[in-house]
PDB file of N, CA and C in Angstrom:
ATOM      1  N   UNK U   1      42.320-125.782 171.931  1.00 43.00           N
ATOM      2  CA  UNK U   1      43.374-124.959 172.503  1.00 43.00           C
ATOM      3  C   UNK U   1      43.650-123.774 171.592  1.00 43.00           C
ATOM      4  N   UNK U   2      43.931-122.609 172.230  1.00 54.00           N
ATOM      5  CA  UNK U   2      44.193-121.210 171.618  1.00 54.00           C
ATOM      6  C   UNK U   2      45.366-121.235 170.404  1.00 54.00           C
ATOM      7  N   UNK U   3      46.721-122.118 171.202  1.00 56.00           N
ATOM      8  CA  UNK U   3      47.632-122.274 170.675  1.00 56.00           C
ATOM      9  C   UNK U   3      48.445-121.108 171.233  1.00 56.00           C
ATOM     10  N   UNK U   4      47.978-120.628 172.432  1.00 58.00           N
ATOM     11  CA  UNK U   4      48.712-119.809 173.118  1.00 58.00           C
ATOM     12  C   UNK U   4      49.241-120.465 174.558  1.00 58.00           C
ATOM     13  N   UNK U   5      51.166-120.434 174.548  1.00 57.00           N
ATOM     14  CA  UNK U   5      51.283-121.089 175.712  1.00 57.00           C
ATOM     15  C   UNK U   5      51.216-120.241 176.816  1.00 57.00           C
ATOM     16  N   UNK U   6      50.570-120.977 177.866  1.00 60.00           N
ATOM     17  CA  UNK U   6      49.830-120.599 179.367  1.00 60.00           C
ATOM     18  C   UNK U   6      50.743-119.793 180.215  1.00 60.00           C
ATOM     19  N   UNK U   7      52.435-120.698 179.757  1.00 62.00           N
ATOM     20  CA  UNK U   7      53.031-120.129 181.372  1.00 62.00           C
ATOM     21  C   UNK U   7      53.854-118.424 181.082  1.00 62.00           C
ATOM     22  N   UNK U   8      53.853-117.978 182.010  1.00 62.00           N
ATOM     23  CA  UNK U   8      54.023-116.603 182.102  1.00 62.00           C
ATOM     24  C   UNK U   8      53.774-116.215 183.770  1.00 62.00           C
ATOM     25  N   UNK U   9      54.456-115.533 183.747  1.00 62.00           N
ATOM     26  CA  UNK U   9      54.402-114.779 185.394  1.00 62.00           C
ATOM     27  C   UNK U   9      53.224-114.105 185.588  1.00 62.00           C
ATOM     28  N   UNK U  10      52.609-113.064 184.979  1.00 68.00           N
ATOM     29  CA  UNK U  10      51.796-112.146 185.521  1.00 68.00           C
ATOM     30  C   UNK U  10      52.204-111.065 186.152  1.00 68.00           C
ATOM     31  N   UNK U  11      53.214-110.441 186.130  1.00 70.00           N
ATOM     32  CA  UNK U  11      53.328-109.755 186.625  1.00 70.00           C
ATOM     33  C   UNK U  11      54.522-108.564 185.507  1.00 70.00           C
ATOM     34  N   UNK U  12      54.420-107.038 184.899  1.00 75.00           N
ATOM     35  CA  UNK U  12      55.176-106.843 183.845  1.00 75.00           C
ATOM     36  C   UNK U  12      56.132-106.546 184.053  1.00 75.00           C
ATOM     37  N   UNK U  13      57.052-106.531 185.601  1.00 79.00           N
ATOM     38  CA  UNK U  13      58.518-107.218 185.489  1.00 79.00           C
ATOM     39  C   UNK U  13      59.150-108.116 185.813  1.00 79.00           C
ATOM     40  N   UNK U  14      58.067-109.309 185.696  1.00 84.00           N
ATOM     41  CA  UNK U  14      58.675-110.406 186.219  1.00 84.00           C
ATOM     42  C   UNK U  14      59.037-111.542 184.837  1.00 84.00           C
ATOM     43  N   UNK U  15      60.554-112.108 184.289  1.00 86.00           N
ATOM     44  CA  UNK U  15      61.064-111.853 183.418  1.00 86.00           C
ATOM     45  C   UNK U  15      60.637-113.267 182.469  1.00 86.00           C
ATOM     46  N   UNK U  16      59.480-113.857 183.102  1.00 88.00           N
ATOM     47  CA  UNK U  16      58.483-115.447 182.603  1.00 88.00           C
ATOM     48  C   UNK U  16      57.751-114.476 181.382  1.00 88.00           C
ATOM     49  N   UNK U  17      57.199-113.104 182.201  1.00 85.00           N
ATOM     50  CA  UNK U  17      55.986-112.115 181.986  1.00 85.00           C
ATOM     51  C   UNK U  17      56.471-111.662 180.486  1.00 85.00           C
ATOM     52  N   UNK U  18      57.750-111.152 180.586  1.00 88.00           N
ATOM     53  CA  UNK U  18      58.382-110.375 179.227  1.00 88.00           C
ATOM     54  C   UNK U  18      58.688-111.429 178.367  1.00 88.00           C
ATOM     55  N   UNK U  19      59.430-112.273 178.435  1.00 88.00           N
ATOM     56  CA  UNK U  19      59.815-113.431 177.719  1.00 88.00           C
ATOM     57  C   UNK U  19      58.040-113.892 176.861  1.00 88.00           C
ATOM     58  N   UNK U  20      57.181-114.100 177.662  1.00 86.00           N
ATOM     59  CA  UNK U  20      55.639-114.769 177.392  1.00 86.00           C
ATOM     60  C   UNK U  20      55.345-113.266 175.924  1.00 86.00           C
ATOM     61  N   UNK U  21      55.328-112.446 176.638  1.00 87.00           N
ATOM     62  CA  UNK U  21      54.887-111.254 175.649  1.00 87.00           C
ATOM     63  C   UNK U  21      55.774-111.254 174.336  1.00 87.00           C
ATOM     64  N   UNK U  22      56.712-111.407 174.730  1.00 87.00           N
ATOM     65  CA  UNK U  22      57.936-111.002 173.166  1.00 87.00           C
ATOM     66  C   UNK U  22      57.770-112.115 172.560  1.00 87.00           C
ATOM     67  N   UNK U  23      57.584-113.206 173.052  1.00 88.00           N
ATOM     68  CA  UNK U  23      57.003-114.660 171.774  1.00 88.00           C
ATOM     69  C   UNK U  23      55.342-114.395 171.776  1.00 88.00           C
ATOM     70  N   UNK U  24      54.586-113.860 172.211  1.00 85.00           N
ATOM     71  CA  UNK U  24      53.285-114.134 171.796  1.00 85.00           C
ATOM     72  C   UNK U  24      52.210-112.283 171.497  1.00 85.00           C
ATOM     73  N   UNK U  25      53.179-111.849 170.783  1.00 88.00           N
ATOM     74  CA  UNK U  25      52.813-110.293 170.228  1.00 88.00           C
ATOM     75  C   UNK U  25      52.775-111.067 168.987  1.00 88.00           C
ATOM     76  N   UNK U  26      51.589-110.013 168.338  1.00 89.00           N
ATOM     77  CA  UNK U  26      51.375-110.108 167.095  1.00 89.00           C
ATOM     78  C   UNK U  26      51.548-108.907 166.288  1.00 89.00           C
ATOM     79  N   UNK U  27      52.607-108.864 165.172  1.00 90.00           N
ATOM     80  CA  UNK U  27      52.841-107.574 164.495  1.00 90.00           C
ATOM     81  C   UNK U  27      51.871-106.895 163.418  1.00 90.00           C
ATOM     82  N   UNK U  28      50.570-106.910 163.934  1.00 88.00           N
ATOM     83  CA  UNK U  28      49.599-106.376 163.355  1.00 88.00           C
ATOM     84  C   UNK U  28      48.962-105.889 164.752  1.00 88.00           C
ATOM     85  N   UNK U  29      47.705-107.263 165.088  1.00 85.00           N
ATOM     86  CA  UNK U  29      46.841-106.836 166.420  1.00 85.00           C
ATOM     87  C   UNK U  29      47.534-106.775 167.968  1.00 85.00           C
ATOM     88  N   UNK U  30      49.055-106.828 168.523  1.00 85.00           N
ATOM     89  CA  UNK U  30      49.579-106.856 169.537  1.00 85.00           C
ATOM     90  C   UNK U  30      49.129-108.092 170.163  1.00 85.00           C
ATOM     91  N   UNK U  31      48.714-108.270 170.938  1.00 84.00           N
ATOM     92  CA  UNK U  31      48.881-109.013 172.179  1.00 84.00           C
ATOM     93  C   UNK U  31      47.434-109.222 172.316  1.00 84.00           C
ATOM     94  N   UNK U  32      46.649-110.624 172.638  1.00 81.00           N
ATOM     95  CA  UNK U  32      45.586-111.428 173.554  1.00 81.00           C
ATOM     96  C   UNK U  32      45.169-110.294 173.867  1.00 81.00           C
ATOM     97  N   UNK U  33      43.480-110.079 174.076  1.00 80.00           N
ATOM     98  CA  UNK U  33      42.871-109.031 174.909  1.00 80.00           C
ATOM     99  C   UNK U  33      43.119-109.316 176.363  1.00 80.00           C
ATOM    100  N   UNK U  34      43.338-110.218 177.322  1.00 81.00           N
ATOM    101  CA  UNK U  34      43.769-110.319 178.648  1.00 81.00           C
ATOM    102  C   UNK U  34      45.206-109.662 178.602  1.00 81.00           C
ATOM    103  N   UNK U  35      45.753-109.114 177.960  1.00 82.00           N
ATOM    104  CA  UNK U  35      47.048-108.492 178.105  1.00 82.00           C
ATOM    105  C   UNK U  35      46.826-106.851 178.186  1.00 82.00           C
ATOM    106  N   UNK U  36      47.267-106.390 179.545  1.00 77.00           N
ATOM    107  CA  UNK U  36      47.417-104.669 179.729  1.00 77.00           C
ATOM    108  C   UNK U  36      47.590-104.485 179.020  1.00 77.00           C
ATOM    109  N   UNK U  37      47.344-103.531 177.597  1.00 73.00           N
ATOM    110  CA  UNK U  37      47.801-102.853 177.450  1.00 73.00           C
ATOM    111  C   UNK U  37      48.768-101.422 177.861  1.00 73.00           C
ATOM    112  N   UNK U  38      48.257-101.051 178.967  1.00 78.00           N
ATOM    113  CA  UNK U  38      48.453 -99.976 179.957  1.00 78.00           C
ATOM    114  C   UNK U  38      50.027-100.344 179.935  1.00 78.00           C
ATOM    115  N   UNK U  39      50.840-101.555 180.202  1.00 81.00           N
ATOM    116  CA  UNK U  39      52.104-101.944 180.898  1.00 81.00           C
ATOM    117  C   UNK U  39      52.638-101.166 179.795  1.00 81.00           C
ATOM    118  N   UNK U  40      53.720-100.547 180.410  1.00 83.00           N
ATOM    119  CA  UNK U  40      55.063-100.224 179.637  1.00 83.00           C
ATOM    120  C   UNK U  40      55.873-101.496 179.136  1.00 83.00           C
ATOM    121  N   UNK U  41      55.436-102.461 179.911  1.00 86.00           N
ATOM    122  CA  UNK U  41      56.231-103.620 179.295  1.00 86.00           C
ATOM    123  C   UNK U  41      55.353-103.973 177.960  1.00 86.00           C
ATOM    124  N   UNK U  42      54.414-104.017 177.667  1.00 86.00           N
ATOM    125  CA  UNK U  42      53.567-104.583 176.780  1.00 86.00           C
ATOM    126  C   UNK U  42      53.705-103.446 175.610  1.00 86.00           C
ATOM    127  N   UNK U  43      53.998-102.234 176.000  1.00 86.00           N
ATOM    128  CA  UNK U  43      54.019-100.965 175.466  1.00 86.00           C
ATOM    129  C   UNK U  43      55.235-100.850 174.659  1.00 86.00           C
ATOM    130  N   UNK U  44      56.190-100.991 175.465  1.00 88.00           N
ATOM    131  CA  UNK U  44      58.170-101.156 174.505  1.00 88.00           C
ATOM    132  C   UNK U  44      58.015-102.511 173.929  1.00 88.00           C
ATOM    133  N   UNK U  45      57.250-103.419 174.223  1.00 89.00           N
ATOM    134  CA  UNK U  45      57.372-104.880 173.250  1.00 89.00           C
ATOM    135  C   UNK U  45      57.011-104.493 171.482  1.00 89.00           C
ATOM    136  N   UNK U  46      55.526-103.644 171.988  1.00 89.00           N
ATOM    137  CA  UNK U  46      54.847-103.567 170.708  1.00 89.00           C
ATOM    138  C   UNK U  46      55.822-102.470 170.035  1.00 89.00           C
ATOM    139  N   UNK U  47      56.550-101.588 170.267  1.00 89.00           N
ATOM    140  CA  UNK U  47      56.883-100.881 169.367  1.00 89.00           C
ATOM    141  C   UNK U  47      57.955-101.050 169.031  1.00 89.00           C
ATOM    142  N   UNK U  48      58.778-102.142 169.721  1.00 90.00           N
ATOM    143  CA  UNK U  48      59.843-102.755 168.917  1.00 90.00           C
ATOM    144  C   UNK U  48      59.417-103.927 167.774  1.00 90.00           C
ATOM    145  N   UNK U  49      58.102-104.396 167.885  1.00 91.00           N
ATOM    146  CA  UNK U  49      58.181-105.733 167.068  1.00 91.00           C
ATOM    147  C   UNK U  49      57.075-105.839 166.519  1.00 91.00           C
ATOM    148  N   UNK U  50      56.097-104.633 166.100  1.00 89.00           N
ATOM    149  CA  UNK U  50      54.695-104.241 165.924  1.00 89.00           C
ATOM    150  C   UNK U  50      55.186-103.581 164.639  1.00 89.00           C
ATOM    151  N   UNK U  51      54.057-103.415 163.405  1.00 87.00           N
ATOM    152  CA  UNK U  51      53.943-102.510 162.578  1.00 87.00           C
ATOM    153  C   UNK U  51      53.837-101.223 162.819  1.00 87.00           C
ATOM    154  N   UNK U  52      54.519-100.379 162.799  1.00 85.00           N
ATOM    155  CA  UNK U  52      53.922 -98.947 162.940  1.00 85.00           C
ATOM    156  C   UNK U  52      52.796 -98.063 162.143  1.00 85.00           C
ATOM    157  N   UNK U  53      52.054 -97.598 162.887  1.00 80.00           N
ATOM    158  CA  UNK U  53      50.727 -96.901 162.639  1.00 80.00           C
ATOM    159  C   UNK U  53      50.756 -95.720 162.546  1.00 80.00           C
ATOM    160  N   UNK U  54      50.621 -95.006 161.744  1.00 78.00           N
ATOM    161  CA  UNK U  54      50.395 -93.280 161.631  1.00 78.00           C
ATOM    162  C   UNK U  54      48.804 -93.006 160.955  1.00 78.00           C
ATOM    163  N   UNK U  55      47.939 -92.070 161.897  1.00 73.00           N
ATOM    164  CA  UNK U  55      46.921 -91.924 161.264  1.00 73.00           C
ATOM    165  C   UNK U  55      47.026 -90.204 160.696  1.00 73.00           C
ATOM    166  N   UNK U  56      46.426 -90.319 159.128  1.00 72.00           N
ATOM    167  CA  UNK U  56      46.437 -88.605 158.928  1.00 72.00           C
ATOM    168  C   UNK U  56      45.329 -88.276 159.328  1.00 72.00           C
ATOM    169  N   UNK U  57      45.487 -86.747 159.927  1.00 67.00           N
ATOM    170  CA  UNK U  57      44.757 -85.685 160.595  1.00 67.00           C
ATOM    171  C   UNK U  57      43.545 -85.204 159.312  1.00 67.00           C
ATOM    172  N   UNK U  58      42.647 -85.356 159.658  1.00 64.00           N
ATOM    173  CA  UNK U  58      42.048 -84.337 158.891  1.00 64.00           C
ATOM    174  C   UNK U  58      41.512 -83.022 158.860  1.00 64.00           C
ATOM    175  N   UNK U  59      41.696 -81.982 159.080  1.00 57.00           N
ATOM    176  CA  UNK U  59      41.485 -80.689 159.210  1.00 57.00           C
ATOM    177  C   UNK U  59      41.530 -80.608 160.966  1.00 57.00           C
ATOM    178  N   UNK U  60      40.550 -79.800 161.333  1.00 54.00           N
ATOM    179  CA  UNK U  60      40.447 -79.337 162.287  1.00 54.00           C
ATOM    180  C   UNK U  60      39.385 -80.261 163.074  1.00 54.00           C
ATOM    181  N   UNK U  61      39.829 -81.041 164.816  1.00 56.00           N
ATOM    182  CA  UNK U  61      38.947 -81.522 165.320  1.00 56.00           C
ATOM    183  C   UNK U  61      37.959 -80.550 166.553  1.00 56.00           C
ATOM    184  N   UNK U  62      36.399 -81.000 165.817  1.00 55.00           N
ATOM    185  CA  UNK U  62      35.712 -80.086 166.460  1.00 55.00           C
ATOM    186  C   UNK U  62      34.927 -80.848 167.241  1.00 55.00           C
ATOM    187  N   UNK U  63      33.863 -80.494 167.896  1.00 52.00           N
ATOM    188  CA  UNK U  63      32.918 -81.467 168.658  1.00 52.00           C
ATOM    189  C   UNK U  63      31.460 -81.469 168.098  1.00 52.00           C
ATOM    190  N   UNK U  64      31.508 -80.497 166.842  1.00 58.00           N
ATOM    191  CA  UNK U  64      30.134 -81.016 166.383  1.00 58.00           C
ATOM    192  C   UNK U  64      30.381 -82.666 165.063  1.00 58.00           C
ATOM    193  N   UNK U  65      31.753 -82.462 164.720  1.00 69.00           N
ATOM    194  CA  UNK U  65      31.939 -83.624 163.786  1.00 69.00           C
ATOM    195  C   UNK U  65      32.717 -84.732 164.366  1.00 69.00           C
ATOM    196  N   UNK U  66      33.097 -84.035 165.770  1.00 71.00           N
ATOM    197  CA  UNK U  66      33.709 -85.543 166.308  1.00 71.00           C
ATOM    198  C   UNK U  66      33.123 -85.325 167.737  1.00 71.00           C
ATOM    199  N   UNK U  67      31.957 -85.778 168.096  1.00 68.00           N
ATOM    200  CA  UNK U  67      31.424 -85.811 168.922  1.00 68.00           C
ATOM    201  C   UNK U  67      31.789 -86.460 170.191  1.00 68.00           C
ATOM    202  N   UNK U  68      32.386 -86.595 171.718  1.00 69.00           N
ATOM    203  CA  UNK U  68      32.761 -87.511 172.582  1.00 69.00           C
ATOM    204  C   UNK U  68      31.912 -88.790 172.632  1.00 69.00           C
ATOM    205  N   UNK U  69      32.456 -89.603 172.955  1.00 63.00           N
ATOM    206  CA  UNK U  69      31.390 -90.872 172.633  1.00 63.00           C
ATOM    207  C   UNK U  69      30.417 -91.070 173.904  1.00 63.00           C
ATOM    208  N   UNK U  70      30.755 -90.184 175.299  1.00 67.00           N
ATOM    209  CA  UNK U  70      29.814 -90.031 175.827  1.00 67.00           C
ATOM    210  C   UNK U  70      28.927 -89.141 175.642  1.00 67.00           C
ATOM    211  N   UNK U  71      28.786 -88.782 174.490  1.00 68.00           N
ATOM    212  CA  UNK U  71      27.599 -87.774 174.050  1.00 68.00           C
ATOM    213  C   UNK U  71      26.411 -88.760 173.431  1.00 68.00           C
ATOM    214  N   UNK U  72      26.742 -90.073 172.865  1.00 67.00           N
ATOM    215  CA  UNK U  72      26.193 -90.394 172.966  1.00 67.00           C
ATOM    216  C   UNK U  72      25.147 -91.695 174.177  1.00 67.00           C
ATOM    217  N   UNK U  73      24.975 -91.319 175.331  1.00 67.00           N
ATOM    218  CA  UNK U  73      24.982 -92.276 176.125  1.00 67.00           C
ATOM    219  C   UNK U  73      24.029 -91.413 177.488  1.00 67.00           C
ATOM    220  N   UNK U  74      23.669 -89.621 176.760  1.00 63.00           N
ATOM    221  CA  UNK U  74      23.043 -89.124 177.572  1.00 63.00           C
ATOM    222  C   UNK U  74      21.666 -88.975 177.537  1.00 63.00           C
ATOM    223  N   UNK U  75      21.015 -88.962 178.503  1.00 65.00           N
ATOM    224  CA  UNK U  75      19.586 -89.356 178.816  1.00 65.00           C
ATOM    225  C   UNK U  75      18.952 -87.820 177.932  1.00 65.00           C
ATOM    226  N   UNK U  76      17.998 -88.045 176.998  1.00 64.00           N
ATOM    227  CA  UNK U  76      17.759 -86.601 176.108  1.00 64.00           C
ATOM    228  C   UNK U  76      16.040 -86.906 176.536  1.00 64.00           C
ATOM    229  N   UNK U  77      15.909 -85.824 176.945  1.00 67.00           N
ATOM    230  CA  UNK U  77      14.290 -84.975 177.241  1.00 67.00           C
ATOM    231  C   UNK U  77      13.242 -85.175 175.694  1.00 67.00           C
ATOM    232  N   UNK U  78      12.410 -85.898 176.219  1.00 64.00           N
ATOM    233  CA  UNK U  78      11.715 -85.905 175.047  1.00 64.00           C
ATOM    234  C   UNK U  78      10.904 -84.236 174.835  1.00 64.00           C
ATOM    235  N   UNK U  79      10.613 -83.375 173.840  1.00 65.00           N
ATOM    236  CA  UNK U  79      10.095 -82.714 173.495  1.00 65.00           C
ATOM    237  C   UNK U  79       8.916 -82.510 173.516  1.00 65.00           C
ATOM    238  N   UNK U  80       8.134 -83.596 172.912  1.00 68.00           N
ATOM    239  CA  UNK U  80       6.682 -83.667 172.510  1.00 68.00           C
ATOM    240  C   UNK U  80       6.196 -84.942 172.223  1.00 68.00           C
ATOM    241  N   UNK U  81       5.206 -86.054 172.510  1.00 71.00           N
ATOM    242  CA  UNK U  81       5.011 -86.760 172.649  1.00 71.00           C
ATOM    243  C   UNK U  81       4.628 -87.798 171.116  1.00 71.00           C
ATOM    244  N   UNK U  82       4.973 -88.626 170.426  1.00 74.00           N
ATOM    245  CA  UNK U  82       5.200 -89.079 169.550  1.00 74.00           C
ATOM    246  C   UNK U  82       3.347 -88.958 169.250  1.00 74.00           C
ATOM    247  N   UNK U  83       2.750 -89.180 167.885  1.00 79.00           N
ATOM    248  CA  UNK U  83       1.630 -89.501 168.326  1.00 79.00           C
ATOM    249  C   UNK U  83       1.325 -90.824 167.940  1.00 79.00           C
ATOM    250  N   UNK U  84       0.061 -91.394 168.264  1.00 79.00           N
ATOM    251  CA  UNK U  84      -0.094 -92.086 168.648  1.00 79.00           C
ATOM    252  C   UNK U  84      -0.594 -93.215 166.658  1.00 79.00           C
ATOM    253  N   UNK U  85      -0.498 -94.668 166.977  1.00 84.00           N
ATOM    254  CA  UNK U  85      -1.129 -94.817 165.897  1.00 84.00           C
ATOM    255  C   UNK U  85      -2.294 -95.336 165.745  1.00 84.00           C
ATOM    256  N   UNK U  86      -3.636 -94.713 164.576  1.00 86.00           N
ATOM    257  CA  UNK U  86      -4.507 -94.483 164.538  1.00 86.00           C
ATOM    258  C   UNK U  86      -5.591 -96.004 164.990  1.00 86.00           C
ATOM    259  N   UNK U  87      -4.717 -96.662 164.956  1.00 88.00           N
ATOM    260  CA  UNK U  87      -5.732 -98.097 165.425  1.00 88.00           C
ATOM    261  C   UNK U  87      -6.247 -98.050 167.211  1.00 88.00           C
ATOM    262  N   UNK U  88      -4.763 -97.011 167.527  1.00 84.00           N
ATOM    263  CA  UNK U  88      -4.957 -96.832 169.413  1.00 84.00           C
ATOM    264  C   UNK U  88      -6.570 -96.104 169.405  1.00 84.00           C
ATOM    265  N   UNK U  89      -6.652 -95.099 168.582  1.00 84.00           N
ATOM    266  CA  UNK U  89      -7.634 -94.220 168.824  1.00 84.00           C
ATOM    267  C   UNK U  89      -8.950 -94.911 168.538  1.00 84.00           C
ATOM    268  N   UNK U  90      -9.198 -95.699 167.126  1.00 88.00           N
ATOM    269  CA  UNK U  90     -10.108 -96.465 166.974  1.00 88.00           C
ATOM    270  C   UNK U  90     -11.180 -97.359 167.791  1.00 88.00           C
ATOM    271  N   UNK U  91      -9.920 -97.745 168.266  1.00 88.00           N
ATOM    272  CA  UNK U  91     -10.606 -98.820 169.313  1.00 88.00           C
ATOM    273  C   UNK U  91     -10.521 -98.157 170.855  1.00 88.00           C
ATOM    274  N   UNK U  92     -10.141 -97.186 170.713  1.00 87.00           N
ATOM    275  CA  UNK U  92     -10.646 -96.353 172.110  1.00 87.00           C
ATOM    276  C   UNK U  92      -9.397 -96.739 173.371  1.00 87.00           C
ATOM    277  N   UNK U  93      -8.147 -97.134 172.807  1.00 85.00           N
ATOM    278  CA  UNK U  93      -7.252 -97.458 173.796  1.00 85.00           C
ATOM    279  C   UNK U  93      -6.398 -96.460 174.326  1.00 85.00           C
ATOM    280  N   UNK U  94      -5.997 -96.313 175.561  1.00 80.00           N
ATOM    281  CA  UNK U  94      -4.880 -95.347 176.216  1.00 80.00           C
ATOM    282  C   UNK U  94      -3.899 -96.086 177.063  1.00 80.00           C
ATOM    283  N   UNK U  95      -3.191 -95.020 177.106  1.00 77.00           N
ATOM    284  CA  UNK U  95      -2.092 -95.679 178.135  1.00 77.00           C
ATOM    285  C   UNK U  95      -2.622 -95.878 179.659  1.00 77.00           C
ATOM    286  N   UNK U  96      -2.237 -96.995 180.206  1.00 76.00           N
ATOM    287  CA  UNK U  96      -2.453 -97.153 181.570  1.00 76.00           C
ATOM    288  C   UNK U  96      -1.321 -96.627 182.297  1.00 76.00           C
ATOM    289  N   UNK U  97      -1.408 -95.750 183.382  1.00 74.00           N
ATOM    290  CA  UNK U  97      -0.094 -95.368 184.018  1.00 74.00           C
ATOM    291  C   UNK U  97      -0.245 -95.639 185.223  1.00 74.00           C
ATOM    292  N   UNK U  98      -1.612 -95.965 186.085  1.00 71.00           N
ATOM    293  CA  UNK U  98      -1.658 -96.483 187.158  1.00 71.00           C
ATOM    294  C   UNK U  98      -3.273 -97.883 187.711  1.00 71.00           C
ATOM    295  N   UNK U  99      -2.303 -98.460 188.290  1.00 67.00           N
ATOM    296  CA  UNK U  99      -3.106 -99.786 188.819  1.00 67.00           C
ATOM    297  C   UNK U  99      -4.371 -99.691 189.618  1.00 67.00           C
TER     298      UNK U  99
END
């Protein structure tokens, strides 16, 4: 067992729901990953009974040093074809591309 008790409403104004959250926040990591974050209820819990977090800025944010993280996830054009290693050529092997 988690050691987390089960009952709770499900729903973030239904008052099983708030009661469940304000005993089972943690004042470091917040709340179970099955818990919205998104809720305003989950949202005013943590910042009444949570550590507060301030991160410092460091200079100026740009997009060549802080890149979107869907930048990395885009399909990139190969250039030029890797070559090949010399044992392929030896023994006289190629790529098969059709049956």
């Amino acid at each position: 067992s988690s050691g987390i008790n089960a009952e709770y409403g499900g729903y973030p104004s239904d008052p099983k729901t708030k009661e469940w959250l304000s005993k089972n926040v943690d004042k470091v990591f917040g709340f179970p990953q099955f818990v919205r974050f998104s809720w305003s209820t989950a949202e005013l819990i943590m910042d009444k009974k949570c550590v507060k977090v301030s991160w410092d800025e460091e200079g100026d944010e740009d997009e060549e040093n802080n890149p979107k993280l869907s930048s990395f996830f885009k399909k990139v054009k190969k250039t030029s074809e890797i070559p090949r290693h010399r044992f392929y050529h030896e023994q006289g092997l190629m790529s098969m591309t059709d049956f």
